[in-house]
Coordinates of C-alpha atoms in Angstrom, one line a residue:
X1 CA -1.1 15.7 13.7
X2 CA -3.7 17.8 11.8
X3 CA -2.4 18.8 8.2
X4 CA 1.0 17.5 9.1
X5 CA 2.9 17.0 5.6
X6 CA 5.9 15.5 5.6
X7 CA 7.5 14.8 2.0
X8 CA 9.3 11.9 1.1
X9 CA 12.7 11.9 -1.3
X10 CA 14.1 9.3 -2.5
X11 CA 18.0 9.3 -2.8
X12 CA 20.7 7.6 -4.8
X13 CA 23.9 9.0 -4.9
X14 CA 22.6 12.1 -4.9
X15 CA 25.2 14.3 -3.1
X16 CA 25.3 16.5 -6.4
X17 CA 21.7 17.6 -5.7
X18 CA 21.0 17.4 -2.2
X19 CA 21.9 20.8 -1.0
X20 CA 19.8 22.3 -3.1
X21 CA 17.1 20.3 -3.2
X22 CA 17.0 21.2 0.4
X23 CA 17.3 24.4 0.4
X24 CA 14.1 24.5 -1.5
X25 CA 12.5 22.4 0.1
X26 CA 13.0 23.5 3.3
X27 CA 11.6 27.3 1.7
X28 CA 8.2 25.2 0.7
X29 CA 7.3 23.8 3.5
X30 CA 8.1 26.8 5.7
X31 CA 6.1 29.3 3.5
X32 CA 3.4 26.3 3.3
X33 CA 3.6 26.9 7.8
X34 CA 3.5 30.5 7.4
X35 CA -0.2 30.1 5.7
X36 CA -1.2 28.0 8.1
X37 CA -1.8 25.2 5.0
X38 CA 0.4 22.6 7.2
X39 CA 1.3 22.3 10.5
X40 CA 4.7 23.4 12.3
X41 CA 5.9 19.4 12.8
X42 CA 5.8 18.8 8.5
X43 CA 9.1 17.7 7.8
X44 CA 11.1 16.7 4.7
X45 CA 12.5 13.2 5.2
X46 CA 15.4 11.9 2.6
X47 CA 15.3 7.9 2.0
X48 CA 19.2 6.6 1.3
X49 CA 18.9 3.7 -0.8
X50 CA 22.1 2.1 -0.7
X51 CA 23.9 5.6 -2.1
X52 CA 28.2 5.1 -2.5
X53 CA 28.7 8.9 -2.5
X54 CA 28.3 11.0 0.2
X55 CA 24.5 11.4 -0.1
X56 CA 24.0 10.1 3.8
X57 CA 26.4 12.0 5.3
X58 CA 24.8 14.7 3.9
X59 CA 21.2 13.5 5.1
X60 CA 22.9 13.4 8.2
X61 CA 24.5 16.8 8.0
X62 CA 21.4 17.9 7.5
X63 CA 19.7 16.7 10.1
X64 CA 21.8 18.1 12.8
X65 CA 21.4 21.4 11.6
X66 CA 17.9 21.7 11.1
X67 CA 15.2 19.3 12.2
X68 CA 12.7 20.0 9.5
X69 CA 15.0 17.7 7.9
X70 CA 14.5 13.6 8.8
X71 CA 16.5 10.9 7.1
X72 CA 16.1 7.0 6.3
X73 CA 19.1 5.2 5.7
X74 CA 18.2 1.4 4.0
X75 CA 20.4 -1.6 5.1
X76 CA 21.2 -1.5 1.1
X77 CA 20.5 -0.6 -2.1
X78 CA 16.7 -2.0 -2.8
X79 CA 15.6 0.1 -5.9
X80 CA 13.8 3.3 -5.9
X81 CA 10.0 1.8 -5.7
X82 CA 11.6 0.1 -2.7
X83 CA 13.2 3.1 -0.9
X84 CA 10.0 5.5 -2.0
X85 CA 7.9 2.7 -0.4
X86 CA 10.1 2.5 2.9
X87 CA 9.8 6.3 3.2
X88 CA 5.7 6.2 2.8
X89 CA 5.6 3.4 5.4
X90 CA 7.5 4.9 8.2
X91 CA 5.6 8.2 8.2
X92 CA 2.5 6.8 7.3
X93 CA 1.9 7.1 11.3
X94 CA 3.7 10.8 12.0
X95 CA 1.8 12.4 9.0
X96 CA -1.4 13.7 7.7
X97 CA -0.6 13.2 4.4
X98 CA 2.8 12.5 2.4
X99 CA 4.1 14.1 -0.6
X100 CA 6.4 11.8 -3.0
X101 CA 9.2 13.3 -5.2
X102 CA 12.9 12.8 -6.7
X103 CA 15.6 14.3 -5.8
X104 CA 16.8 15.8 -8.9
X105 CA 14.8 19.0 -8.7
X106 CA 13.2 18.1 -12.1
X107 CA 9.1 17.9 -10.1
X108 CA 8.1 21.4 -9.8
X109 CA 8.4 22.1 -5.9
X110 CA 5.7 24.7 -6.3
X111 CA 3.5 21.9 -7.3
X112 CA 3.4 20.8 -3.5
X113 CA 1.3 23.4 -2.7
X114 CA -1.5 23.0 -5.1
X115 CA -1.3 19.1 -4.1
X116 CA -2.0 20.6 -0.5
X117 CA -4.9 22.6 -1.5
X118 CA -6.4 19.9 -3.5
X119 CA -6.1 18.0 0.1
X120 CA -7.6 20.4 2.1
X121 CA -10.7 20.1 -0.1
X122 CA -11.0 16.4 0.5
X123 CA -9.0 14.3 -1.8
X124 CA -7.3 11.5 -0.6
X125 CA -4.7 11.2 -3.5
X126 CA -3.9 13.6 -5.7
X127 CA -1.6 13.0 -9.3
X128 CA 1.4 15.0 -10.2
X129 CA 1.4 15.5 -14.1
X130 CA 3.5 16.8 -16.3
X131 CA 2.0 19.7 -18.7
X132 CA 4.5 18.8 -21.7
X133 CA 7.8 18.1 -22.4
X134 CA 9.2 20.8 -24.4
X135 CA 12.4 20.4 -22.4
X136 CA 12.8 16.8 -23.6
X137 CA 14.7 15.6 -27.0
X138 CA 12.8 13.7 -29.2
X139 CA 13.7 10.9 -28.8
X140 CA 13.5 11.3 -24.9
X141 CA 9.5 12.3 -25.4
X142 CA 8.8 9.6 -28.0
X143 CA 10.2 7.2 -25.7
X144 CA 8.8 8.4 -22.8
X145 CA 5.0 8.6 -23.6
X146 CA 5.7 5.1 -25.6
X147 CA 5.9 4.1 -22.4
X148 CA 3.1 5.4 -20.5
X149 CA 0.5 4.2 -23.7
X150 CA 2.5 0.8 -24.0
X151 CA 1.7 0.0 -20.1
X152 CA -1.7 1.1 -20.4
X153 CA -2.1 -1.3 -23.5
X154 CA -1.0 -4.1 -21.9
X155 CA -3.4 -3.6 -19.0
X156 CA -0.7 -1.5 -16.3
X157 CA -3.3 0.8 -16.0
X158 CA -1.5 4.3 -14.9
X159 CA -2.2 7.8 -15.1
X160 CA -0.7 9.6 -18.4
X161 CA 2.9 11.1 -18.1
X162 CA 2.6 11.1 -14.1
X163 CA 5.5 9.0 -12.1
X164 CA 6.2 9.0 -8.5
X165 CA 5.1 13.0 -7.8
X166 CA 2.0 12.5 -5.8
X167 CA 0.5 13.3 -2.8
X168 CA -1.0 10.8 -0.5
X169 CA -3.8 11.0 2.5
X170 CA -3.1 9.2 5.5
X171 CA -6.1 6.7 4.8
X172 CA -4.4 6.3 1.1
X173 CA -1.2 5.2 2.8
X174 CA -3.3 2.9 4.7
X175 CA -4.5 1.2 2.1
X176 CA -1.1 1.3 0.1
X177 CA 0.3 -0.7 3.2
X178 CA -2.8 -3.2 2.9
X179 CA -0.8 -4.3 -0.8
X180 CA 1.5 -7.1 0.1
X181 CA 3.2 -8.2 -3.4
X182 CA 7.2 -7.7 -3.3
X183 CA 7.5 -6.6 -7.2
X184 CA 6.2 -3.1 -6.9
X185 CA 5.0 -0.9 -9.1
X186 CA 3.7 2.3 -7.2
X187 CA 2.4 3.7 -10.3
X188 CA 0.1 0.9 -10.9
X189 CA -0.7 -0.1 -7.4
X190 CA -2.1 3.4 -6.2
X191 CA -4.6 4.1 -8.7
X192 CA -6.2 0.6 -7.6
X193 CA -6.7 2.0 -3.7
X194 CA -9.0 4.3 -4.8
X195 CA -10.9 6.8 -3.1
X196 CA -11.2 10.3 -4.5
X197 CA -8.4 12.0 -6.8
X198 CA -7.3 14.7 -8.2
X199 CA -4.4 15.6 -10.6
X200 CA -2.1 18.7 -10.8
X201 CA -0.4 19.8 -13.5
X202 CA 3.3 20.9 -13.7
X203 CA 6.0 21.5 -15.8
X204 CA 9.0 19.5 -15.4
X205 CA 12.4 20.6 -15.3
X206 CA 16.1 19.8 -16.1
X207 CA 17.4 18.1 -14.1
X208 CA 19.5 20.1 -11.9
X209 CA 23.1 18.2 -11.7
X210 CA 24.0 14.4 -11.8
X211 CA 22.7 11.9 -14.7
X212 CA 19.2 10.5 -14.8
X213 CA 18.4 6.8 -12.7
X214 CA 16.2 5.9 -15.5
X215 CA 18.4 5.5 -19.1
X216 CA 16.3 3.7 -21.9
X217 CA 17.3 0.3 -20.9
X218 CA 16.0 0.4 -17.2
X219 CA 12.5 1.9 -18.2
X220 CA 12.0 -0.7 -20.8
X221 CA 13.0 -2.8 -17.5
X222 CA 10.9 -1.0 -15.4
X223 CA 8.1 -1.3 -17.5
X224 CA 8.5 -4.9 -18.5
X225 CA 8.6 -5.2 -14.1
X226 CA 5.1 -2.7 -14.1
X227 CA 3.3 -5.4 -17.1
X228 CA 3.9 -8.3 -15.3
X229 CA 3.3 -7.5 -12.1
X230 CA -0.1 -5.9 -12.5
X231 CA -1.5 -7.3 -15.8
X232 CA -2.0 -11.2 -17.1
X233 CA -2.8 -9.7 -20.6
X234 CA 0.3 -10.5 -22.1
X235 CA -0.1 -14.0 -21.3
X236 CA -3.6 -13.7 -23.3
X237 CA -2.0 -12.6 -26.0
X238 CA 0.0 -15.5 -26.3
X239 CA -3.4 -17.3 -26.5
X240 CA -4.9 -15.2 -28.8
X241 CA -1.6 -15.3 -31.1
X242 CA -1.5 -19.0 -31.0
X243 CA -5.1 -19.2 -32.0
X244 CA -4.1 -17.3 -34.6
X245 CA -1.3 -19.3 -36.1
X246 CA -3.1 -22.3 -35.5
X247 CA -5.8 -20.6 -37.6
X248 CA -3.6 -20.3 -40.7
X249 CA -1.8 -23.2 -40.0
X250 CA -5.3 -25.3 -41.0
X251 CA -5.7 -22.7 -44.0
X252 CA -1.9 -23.5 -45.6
X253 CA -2.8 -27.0 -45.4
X254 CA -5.9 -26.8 -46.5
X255 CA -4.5 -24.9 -49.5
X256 CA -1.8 -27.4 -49.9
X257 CA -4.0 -30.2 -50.1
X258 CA -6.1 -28.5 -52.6
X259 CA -2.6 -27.7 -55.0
X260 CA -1.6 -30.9 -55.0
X261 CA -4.8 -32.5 -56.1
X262 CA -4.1 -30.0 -59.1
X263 CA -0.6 -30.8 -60.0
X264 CA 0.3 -27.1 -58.9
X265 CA 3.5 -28.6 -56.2
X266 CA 5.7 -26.0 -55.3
X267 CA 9.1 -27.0 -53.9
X268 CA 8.4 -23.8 -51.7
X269 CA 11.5 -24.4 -49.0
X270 CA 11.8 -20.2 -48.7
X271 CA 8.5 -20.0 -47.8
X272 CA 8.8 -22.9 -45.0
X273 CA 12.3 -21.8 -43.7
X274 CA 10.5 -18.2 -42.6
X275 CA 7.7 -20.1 -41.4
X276 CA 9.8 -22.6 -39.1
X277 CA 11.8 -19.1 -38.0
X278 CA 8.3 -17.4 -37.0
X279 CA 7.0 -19.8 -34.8
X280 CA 10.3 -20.2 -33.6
X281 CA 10.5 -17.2 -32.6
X282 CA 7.4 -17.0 -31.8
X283 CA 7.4 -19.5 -29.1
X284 CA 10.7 -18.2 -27.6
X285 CA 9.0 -14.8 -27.1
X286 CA 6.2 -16.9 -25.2
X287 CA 8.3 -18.6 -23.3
X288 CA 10.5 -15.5 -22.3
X289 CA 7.0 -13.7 -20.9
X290 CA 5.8 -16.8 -19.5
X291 CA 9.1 -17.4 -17.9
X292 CA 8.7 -13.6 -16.4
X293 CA 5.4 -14.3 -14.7
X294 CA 7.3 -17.6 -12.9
X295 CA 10.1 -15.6 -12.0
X296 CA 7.4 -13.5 -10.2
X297 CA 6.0 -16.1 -8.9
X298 CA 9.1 -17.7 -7.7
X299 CA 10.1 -14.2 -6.1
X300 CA 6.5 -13.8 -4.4
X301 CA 6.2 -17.3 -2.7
X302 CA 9.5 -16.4 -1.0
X303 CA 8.1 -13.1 0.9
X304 CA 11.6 -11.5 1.2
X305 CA 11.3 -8.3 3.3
X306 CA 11.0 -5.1 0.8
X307 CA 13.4 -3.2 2.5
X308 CA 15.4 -2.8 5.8
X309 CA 16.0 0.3 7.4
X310 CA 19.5 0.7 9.0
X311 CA 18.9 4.1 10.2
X312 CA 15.8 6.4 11.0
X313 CA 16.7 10.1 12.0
X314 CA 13.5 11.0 13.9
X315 CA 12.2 15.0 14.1
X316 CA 13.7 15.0 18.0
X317 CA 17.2 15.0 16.3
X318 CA 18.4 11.5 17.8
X319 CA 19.5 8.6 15.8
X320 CA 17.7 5.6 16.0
X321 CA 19.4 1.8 14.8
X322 CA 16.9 -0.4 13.3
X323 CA 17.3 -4.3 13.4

């Protein structure tokens, strides 16, 4: 099993992409054998989470033809922290260490290497960043580092503009399967295991067909999913906030006390119909979050399995059914 690398893709309807994503693939990892950086029994194993196009078949199709290539096919659609997760977990026990990456051909497969080397020289996990985002729009790069400074604000703390790309040791997967919670956030949660890092830099890509997974409205999701699964400091801030009204609250009648001992009565209703709307919404808002951590709560006590797997295509070429 020495420097065996197998690297793990997450796939949703990805039939668009997948030929050429493993095409490429398939060129890394064999040049990566040819230096002698990984050993001949490194495959590339697809993760099918829940796809409606063809993207298993395809897996599948793959797999007969060349067993560098390994599939997982999920019972159904779990979400792409679940499916990245399942992947991890069932080669965390064939592999020396496990590359992460989408499917869209947007990570830099050249990066792989350099995650390698950075292994070879003792690091246990090593980071996948992006270099800039000249490729971006505007609004795409204002959004997306809004994002990455907004987690770390409210105490999700990640590493800048780095997502799933990563490379993991065996003993980091260890330790990533010693994390138990069912809201994952894989950006947050490996940064806590620990042990020594390293971070490569890269420049992202188009992507190469297909539309993104991650439109505005699912990464304000996902990271309202990251805050409140790995940070209590919004909760705080509801304390500190209502300290703070509470505060002025004491000063306004304080002030109002003060008027009407001087005959200065102001009918005033303007100014207490936007207060009555502030705290109003105020405590909505606090409600909402607090409402969030529940849910999580709620979702944790029940310890759902994270995934199923339907299907695991092993390196032998055989099909296996998973109950």
């Amino acid at each position: 099993m020495e420097n065996t690398l197998y690297i793990v893709v997450p796939c949703y309807n990805e039939e668009e992409v997948l030929f050429e994503t493993s095409s490429r693939l398939r060129e890394k990892v064999r040049a990566m054998i040819k230096q002698g950086k990984v050993s001949e029994d490194s495959r590339i194993i697809f993760v099918n989470d829940g796809s409606k196009d063809k993207t298993w078949e395809i897996i599948y199709k793959l797999h007969k033809e060349d067993p560098i290539f390994g599939g997982i096919n999920l019972s159904c659609n779990r979400g792409h922290q679940n499916a990245l997760l399942a992947g991890l977990m069932t080669v965390k026990d064939l592999c020396s260490m496990a590359v992460s990456m989408d499917a869209d051909l947007q990570d830099d497969i050249d990066a792989v290497e350099q995650m390698v080397d950075r292994y070879l020289d003792g690091c246990d996990i090593v980071y996948g960043v992006r270099s800039k985002r000249e490729t971006d729009t505007f609004f795409k790069k204002a959004t997306a580092e809004g994002f990455y400074k907004f987690m770390n604000l409210l105490g999700a703390n990640t590493v800048y503009n780095h997502a799933d790309y990563r490379l993991m040791s065996r003993r980091a997967l260890n330790g990533l399967a010693e994390f138990k919670e069912v809201n994952l956030f894989l950006r947050g949660i490996v940064p806590m295991i620990g042990y020594k890092s390293d971070v490569v830099y890269y420049e992202r890509h188009e992507r190469f067909a297909g539309t993104s997974k991650y439109p505005l409205k699912k990464m304000i999701s996902f990271a309202m999913e990251g805050i409140t699964s790995l940070s209590i400091k919004p909760m705080r801030m509801i304390t500190g906030v209502g300290m703070a009204v509470v505060g002025i609250s004491i000063l306004m009648l304080a002030y109002s006390v003060i008027q009407y001992f001087r005959g200065n009565t102001v009918p005033g209703w303007s100014s207490l119909m936007v207060s009555v709307w502030v705290v109003g919404g105020m405590i909505l808002v606090s409600l909402g979050i607090v409402g969030e951590y529940v849910g999580k709560i709620y979702m944790e006590t029940k310890g759902r399995p994270r995934y199923l797997i339907q299907e695991f295509l092993n390196e032998k070429g055989e099909k296996n059914e998973e109950e």
